[in-house]
Coordinates of C-alpha atoms and ligand atoms in Angstrom, one line a residue:
X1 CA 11.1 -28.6 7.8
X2 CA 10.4 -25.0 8.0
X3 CA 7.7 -23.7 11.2
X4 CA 5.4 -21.3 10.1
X5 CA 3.0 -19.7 12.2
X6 CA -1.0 -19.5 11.5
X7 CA -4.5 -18.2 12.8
X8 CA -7.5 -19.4 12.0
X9 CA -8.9 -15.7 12.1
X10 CA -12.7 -15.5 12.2
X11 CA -15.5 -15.6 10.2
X12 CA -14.8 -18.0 7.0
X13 CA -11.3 -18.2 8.5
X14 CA -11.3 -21.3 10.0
X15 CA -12.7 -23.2 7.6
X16 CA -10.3 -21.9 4.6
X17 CA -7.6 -22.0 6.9
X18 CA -8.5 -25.9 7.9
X19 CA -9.6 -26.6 4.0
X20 CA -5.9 -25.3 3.0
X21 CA -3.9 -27.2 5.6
X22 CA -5.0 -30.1 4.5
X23 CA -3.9 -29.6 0.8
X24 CA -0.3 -28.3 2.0
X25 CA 0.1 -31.5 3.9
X26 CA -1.4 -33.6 1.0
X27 CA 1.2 -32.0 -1.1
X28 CA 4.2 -32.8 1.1
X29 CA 4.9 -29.3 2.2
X30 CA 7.3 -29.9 5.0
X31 CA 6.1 -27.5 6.9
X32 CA 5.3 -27.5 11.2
X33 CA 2.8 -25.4 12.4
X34 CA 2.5 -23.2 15.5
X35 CA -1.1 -21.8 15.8
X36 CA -1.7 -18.3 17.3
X37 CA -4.9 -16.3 18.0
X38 CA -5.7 -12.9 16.6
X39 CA -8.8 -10.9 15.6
X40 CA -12.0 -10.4 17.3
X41 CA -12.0 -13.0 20.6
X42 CA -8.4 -10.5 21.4
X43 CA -10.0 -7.3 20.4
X44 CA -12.9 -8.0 22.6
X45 CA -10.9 -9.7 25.4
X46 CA -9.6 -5.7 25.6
X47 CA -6.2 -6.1 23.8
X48 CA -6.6 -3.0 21.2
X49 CA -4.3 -4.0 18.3
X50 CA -5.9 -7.7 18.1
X51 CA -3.5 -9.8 19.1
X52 CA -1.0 -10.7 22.6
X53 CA 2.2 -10.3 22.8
X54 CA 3.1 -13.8 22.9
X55 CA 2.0 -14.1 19.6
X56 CA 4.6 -11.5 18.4
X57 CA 7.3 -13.6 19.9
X58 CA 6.4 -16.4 17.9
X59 CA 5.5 -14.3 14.9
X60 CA 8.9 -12.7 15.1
X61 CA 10.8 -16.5 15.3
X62 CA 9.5 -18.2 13.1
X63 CA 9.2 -15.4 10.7
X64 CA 6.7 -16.7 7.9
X65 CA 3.3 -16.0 8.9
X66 CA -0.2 -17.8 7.3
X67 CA -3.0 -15.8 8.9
X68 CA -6.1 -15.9 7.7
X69 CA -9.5 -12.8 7.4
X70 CA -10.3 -11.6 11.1
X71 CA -13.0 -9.4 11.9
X72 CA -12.6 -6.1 13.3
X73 CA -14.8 -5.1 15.9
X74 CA -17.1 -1.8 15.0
X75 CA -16.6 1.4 17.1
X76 CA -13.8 3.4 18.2
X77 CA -10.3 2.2 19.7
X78 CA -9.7 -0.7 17.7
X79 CA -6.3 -0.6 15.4
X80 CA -5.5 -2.7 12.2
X81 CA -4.2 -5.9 12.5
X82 CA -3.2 -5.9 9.3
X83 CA -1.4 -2.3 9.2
X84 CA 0.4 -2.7 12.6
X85 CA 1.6 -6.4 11.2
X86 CA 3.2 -4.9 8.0
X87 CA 4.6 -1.8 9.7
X88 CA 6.1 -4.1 12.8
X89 CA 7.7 -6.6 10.8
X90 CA 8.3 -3.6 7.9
X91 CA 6.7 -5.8 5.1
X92 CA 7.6 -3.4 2.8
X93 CA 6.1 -5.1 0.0
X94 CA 2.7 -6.6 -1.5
X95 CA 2.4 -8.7 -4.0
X96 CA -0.9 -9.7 -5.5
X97 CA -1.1 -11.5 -8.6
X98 CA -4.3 -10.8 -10.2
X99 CA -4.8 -13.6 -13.1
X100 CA -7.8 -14.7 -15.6
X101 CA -9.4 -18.0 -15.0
X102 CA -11.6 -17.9 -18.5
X103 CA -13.4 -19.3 -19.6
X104 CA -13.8 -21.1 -16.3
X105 CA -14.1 -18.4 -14.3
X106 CA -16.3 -15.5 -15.5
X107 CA -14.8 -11.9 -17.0
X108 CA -15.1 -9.3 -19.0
X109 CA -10.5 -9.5 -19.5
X110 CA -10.1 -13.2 -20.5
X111 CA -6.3 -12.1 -21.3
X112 CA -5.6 -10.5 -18.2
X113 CA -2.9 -11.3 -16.0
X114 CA -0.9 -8.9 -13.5
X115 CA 0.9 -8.7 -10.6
X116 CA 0.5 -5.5 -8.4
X117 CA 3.4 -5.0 -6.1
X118 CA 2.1 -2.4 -3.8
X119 CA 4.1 -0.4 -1.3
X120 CA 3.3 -1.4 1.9
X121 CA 4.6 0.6 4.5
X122 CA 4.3 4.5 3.9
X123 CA 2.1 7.2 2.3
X124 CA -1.2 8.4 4.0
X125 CA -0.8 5.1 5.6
X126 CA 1.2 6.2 8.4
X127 CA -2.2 7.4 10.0
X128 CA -1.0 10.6 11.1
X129 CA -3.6 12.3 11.3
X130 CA -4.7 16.4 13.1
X131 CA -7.4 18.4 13.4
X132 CA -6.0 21.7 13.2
X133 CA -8.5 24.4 12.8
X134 CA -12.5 24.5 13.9
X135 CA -12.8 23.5 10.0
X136 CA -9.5 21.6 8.9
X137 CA -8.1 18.2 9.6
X138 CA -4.6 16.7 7.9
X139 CA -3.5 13.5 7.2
X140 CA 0.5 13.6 6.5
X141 CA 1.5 11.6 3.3
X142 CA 4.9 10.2 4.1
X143 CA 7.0 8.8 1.3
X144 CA 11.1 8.2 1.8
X145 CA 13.5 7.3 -0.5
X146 CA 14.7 4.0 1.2
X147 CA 10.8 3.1 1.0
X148 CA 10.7 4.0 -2.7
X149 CA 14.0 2.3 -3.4
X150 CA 13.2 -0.6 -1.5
X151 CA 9.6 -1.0 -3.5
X152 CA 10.8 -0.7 -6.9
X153 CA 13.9 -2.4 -7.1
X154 CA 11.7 -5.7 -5.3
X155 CA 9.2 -4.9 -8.5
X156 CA 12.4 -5.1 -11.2
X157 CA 13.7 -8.3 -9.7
X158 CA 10.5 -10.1 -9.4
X159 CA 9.7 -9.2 -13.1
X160 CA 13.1 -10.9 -13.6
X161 CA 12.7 -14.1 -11.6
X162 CA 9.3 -14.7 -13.6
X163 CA 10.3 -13.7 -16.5
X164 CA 7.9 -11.1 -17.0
X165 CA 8.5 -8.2 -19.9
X166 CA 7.2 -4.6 -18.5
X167 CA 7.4 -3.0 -15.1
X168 CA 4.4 0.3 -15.1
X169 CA 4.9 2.6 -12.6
X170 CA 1.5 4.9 -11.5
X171 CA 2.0 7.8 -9.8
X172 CA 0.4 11.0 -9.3
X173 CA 3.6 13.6 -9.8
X174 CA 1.7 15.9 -11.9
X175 CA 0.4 17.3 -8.8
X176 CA 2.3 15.9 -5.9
X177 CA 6.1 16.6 -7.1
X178 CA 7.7 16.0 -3.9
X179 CA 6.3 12.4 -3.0
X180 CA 5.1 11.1 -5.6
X181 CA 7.7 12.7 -8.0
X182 CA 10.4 11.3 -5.6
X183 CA 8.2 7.7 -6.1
X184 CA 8.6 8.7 -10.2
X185 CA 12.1 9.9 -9.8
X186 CA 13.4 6.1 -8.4
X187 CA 11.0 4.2 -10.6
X188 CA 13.6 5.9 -13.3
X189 CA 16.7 5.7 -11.6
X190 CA 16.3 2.1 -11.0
X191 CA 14.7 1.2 -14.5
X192 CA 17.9 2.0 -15.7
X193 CA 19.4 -0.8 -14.2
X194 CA 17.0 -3.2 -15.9
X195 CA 17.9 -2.4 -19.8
X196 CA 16.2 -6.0 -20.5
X197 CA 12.8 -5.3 -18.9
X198 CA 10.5 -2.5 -20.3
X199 CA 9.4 0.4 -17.8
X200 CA 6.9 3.5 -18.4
X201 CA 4.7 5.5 -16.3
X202 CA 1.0 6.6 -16.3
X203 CA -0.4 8.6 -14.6
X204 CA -2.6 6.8 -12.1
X205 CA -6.2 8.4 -12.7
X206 CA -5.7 7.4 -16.4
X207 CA -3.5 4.6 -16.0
X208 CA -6.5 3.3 -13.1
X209 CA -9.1 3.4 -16.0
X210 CA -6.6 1.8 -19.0
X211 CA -7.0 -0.9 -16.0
X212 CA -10.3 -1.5 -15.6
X213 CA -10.8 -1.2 -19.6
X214 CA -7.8 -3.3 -20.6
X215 CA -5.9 -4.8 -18.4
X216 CA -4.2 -7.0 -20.5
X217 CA -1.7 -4.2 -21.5
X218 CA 0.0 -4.8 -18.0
X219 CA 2.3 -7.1 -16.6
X220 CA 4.1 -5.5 -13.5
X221 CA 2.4 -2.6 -11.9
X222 CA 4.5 -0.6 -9.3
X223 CA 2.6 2.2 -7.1
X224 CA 2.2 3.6 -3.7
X225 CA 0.2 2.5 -0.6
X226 CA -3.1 4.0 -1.3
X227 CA -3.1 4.2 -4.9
X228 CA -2.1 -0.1 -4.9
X229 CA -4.6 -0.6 -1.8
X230 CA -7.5 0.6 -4.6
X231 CA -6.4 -0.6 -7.7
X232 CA -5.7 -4.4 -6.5
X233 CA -9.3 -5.0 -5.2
X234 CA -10.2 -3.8 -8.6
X235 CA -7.8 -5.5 -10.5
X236 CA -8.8 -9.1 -8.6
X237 CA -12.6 -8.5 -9.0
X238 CA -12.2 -7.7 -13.0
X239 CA -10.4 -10.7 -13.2
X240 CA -13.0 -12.9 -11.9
X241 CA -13.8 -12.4 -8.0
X242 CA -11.5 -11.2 -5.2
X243 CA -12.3 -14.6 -3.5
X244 CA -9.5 -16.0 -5.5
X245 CA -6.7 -13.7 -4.9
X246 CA -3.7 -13.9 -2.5
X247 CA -1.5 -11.6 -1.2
X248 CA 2.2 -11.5 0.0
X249 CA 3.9 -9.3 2.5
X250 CA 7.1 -9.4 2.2
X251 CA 10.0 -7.5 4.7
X252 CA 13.7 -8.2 5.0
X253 CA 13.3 -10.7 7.5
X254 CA 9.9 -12.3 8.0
X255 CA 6.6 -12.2 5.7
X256 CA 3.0 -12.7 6.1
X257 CA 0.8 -14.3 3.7
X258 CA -3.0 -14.2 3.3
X259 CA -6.4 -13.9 1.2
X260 CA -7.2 -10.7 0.0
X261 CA -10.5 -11.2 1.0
X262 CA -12.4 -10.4 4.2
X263 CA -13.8 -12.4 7.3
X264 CA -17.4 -12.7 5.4
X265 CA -19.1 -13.6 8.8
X266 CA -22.4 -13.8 7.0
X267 CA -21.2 -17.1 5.4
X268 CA -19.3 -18.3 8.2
X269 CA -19.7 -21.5 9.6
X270 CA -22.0 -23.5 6.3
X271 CA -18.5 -24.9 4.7
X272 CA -19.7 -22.3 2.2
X273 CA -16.8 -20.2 1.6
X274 CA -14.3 -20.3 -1.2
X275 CA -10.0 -21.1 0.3
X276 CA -9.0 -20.5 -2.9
X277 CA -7.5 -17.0 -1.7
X278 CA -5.9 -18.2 1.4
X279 CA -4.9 -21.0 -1.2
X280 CA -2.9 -18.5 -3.6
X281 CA -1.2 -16.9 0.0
X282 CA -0.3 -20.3 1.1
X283 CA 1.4 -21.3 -2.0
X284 CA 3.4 -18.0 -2.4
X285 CA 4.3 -18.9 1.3
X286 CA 5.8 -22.3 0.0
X287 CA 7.8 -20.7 -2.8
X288 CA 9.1 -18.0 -0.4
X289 CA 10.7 -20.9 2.1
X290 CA 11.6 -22.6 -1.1
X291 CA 9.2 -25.7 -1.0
X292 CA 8.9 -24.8 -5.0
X293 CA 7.8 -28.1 -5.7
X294 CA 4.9 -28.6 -3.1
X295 CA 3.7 -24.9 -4.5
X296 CA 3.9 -25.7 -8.5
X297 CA 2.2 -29.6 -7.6
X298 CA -0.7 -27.3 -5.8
X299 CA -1.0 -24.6 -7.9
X300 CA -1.7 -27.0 -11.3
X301 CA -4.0 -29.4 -9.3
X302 CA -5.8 -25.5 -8.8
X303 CA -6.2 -24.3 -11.4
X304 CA -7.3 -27.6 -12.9
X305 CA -10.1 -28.5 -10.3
X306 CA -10.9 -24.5 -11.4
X307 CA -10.7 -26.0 -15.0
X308 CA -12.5 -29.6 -13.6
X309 CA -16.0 -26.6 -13.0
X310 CA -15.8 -28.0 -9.6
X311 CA -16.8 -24.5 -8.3
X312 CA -17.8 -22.8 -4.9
X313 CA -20.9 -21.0 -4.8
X314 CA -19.0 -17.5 -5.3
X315 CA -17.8 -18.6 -8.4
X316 CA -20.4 -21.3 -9.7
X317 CA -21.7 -20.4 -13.5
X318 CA -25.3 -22.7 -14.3
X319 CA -23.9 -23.3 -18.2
X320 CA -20.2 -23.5 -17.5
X321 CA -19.9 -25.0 -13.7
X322 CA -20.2 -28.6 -13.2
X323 CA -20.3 -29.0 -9.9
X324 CA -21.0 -26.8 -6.9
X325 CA -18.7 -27.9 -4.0
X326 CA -18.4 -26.6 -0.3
X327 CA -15.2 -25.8 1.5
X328 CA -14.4 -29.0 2.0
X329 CA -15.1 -31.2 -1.1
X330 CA -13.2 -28.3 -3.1
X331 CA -10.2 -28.6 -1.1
X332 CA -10.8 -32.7 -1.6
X333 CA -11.2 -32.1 -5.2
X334 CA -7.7 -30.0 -5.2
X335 CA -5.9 -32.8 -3.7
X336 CA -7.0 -35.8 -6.0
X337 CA -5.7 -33.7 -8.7
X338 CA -2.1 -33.2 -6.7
X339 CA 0.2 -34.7 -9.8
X340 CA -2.5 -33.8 -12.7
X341 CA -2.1 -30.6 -15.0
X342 CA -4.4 -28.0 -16.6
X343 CA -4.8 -28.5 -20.3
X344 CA -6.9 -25.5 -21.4
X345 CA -5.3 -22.8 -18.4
X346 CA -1.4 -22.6 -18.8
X347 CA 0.4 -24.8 -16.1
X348 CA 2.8 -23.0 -13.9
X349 CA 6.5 -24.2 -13.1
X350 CA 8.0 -22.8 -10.0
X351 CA 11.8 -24.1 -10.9
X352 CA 13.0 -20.2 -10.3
X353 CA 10.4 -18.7 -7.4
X354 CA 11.9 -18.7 -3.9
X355 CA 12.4 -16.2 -2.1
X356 CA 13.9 -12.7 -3.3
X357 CA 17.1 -11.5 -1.5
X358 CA 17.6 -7.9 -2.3
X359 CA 20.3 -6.0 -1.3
X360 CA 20.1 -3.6 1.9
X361 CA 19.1 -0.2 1.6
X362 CA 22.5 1.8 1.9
X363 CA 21.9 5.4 2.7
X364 CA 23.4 8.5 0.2
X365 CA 26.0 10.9 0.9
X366 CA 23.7 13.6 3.1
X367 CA 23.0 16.4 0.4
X368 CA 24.1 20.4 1.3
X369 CA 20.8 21.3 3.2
X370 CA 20.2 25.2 3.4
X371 CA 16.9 26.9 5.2
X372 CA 15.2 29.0 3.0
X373 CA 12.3 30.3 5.2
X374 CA 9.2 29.3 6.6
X375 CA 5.3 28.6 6.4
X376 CA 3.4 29.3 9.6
X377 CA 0.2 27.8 9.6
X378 CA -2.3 29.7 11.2
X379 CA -5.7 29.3 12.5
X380 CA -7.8 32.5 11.8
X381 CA -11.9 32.8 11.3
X382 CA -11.8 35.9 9.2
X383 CA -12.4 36.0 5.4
X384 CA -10.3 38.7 4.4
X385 CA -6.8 37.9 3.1
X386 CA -5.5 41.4 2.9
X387 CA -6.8 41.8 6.7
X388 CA -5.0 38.9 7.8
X389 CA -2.0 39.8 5.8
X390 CA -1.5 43.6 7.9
X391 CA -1.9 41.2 11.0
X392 CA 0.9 38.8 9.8
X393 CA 3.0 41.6 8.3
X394 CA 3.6 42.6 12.3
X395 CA 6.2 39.4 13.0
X396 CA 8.1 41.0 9.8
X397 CA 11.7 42.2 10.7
X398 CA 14.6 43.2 8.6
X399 CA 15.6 39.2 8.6
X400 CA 12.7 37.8 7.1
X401 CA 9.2 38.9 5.7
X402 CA 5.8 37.5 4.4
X403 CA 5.7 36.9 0.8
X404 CA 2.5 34.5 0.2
X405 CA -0.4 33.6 2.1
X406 CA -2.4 30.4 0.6
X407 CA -5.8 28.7 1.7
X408 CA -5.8 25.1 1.1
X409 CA -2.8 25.8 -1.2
X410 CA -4.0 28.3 -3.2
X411 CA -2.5 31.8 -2.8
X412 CA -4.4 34.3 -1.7
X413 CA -2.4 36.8 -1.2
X414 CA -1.0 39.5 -3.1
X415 CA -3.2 39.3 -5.6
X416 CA -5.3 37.0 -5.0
X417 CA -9.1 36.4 -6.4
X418 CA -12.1 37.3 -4.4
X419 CA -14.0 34.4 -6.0
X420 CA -11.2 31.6 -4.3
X421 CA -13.4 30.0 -1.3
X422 CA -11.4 30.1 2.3
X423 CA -11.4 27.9 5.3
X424 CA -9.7 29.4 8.5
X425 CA -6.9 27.4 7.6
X426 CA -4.0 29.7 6.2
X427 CA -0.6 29.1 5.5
X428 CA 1.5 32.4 5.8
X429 CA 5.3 31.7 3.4
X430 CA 7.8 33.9 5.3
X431 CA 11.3 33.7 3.3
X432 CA 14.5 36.1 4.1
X433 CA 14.6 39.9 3.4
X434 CA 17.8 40.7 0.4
X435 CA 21.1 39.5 1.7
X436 CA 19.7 38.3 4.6
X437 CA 20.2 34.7 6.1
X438 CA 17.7 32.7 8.2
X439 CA 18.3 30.7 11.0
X440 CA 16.3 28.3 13.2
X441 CA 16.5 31.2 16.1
X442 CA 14.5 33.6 13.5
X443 CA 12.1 31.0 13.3
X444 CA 11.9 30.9 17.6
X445 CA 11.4 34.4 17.2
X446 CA 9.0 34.8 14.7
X447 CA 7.2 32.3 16.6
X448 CA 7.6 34.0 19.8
X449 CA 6.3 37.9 18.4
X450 CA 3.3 35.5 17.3
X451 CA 2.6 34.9 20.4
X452 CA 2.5 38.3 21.9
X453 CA 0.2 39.4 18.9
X454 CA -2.4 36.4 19.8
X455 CA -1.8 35.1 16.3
X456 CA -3.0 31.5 16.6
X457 CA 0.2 29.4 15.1
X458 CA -1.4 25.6 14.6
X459 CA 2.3 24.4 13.1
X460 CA 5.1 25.3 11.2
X461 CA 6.8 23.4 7.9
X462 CA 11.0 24.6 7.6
X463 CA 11.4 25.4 3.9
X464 CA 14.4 23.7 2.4
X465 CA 16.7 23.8 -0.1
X466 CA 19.0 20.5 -1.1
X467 CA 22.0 20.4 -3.0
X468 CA 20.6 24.0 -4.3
X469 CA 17.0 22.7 -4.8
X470 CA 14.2 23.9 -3.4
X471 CA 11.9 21.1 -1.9
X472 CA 8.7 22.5 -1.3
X473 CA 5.8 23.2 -3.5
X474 CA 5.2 26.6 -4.6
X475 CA 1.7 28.1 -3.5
X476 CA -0.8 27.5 -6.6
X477 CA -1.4 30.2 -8.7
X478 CA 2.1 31.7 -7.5
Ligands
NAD501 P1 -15.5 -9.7 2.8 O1 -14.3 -9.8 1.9 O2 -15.5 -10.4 4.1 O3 -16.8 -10.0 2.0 C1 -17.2 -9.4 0.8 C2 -18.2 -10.3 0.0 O4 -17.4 -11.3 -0.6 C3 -19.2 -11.0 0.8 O5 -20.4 -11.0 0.0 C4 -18.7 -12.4 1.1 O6 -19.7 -13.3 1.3 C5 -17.9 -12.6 -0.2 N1 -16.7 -13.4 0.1 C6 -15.5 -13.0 0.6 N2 -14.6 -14.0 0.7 C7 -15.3 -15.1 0.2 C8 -14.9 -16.4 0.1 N3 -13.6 -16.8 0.4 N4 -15.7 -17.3 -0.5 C9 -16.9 -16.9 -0.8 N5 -17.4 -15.6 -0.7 C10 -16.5 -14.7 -0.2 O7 -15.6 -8.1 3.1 P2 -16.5 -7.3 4.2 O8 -17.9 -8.0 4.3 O9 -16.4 -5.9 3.9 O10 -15.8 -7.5 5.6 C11 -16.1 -8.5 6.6 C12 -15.1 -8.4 7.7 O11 -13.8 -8.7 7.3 C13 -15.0 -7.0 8.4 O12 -14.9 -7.2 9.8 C14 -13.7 -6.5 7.8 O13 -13.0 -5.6 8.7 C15 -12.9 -7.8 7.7 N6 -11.8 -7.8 6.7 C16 -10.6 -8.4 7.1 C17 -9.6 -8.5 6.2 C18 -8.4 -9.2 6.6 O14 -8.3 -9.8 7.7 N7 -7.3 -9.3 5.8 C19 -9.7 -7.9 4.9 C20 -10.9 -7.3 4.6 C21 -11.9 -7.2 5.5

């Protein structure tokens, strides 16, 4: 017997959760439940983040977690359930298969069928967020090499467990070279290691629309946080409705699993809603605790009540439905067909799916880290770069001196272009006079002299070299 712990949620939740229960029992998942609250009743009982810390504890012991759509309240204050679950129990990974159902289930891709492994921790993500300036705000995109590591190699060896051919990676590094080319630069460095599976990279804004044109060309698709966020809602909707997708979160040590879906509140309540996405969580829960059999029994009797056109009202087709079925009578339906198999939709077998057990991350040799100067980021309302360049030319000294000014990344000065629109949002590049070495106190000082001269400072960003590399992006246009 494994325990597992579940909420209800709100909205639909209940009634999914109840309807998919009551198929994993039917199926002989030996499984004990513990039953927590979260969602809105918490938020509004004035508990910010959704749910009470005696939830956590039981969360955190019995590690596999079934939870199904909550509502969050509207207004100010209230945090993610979601994100503060993945980032607490560092669910590093997501995992949504995103699979055809034709012709039962209506789409434009009747060959399509992917699995999006998402990154689930990092990128824009981290919600650190500043207004800096009267005009500027800044959301930091954090990406780190464990969290790239971690991502792709769980991406290889899931392709390998099931036996799938081609792992894409989609990125952005054409413009952001630091974090997404770090994201690129693992995606290679681990391919390597996988001779037998195929690898490539797209560039996500192209690779997004081969996607939503033919998304049959895909098998395994690797990305980061925001980039996967986007792309799996569209990848489940092209494939026939996001009603019918799962999602795994996966972390060394426990996991979460849930619909993809939301709370739906207007349908709550009229055994309306569709389970089949809590379904698809639920039986990628069995095959991570290793009740293999339970999941592969469930998942054929699925897809063939799917194939049966016994159909929801989400998914019901006049010509090609048969039957239109509420919560409950489609989770009845599933479990009359527990021990029957699809014949038009291919059957799964679940002999090889249990849980993945990667190695740890082990952190590199440090690299030889050298400062190379710095950018002060200033707040200034004026218009003129030149002007603001005399200003900034005052904290010069022997030691170190301006070389660049940009304005949203562009440079602006020397040389720069009348035409370029500016914000008071500047970013002044000081590096070291000849033969001259920086140190953190010429930093303190420059700082310092800023002060005297009433030069608004907002934040500073060390410019660093590693292993003889500069790791920062040049100014654009420089
Ligand atoms: P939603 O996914 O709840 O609903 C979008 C549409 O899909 C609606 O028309 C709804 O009726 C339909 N739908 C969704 N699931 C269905 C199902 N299982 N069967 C039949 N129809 C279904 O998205 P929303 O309306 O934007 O959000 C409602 C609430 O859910 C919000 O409070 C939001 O914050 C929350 N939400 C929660 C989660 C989560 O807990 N994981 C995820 C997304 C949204």
């Amino acid at each position: 017997m494994t325990r597992i712990t579940i909420a209800k949620g709100d909205g639909i939740g209940p009634e999914i959760m109840d309807a998919t229960l009551k198929i994993l029992l039917a199926a002989g998942a030996k499984i004990e439940i513990d039953e927590i609250e979260v969602g809105e009743k918490v938020y509004l009982a004035g508990n910010t983040s959704g749910i009470a810390k005696e939830s956590w504890d039981i969360i955190r012991k019995n590690k596999v977690f079934l939870k199904a759509p909550i509502t969050t309240p509207q207004g100010g204050g209230y945090k993610s359930l979601n994100v503060t679950t993945r980032k607490f129990l560092g669910l590093y990974s997501n995992v949504r298969p995103c699979m055809s159902l034709h012709p039962f289930v209506k789409t434009k891709h009747p060959e399509m069928d992917m699995v999006i492994i998402r990154e689930n921790e990092e990128d824009l993500y981290a919600g650190i967020e500043h207004q800096q300036t009267d005009e500027v705000v800044q959301c930091l995109k954090i990406i780190s090499r464990p969290g790239c590591e971690k991502i792709v190699r769980y991406a290889f060896e899931y392709a390998k467990q099931y036996g799938r051919k081609k792992v894409t990676c989609f990125t952005k590094d054409n413009i952001m070279k630091q974090t997404d080319g770090l994201f690129h630069r693992v995606f290679d460095e681990i391919a390597k290691e996988y001779p037998e599976i195929e690898n490539e990279h797209w560039i996500i804004d192209i690779g997004a629309a081969k996607m939503a044109d033919t998304p049959e060309v895909f098998d395994v698709i690797v990305t980061l946080n925001l980039y996967g966020d986007v792309l799996s809602d569209v990848a489940a909707q092209i494939a026939g409705s996001v009603g019918l997708a799962g999602s795994a979160n996966i972390g060394e040590e426990c996991a979460m699993f849930e619909a993809i879906h939301g709370s739906a509140p207007r349908r709550a309540g009229q055994n309306l809603a569709n389970p089949s996405g809590l379904l698809q969580g639920a039986i990628m829960m069995l095959n991570h605790i290793g009740e293999t059999v339970a999941a592969e029994k469930i998942q054929n009797a699925w897809l063939k009540t799917i194939e049966d056109g016994t159909h929801t009202y989400d998914i019901f087709k006049e010509n090609s439905s048969k039957q239109k079925v509420g919560t409950i009578e489609f989770a009845d339906a599933v479990i009359a067909n527990l021990g029957k198999q699809p014949s038009t939709l291919k059957k799964v077998s679940y002999v090889n799916s249990s849980a993945l057990h990667l190695p740890k991350y082990r952190r590199k040799e440090p690299a030889l880290k050298e400062l190379q100067g710095v950018d002060i980021f200033v707040h200034w309302p004026g218009l003129n770069p030149d002007e603001l360049a005399k200003t900034i030319k005052k904290l010069e000294n022997e030691e170190i001196k301006l070389t660049m000014i940009t304005n949203r990344g562009i440079k602006v000065w020397p040389e720069g272009f009348k035409e370029t629109f500016c914000t008071d949002h500047w970013r002044c590049r000081f590096k070291p006079g000849s033969d001259s070495n920086i140190t953190k106190n010429t930093i303190v000082n420059l700082m310092s002299l800023a002060v005297t001269n009433n030069i608004d400072v907002i934040k500073t960003e060390n410019l660093y070299a590693f292993n003889g590399m500069a790791a920062y992006s040049l100014g654009q246009g420089q």
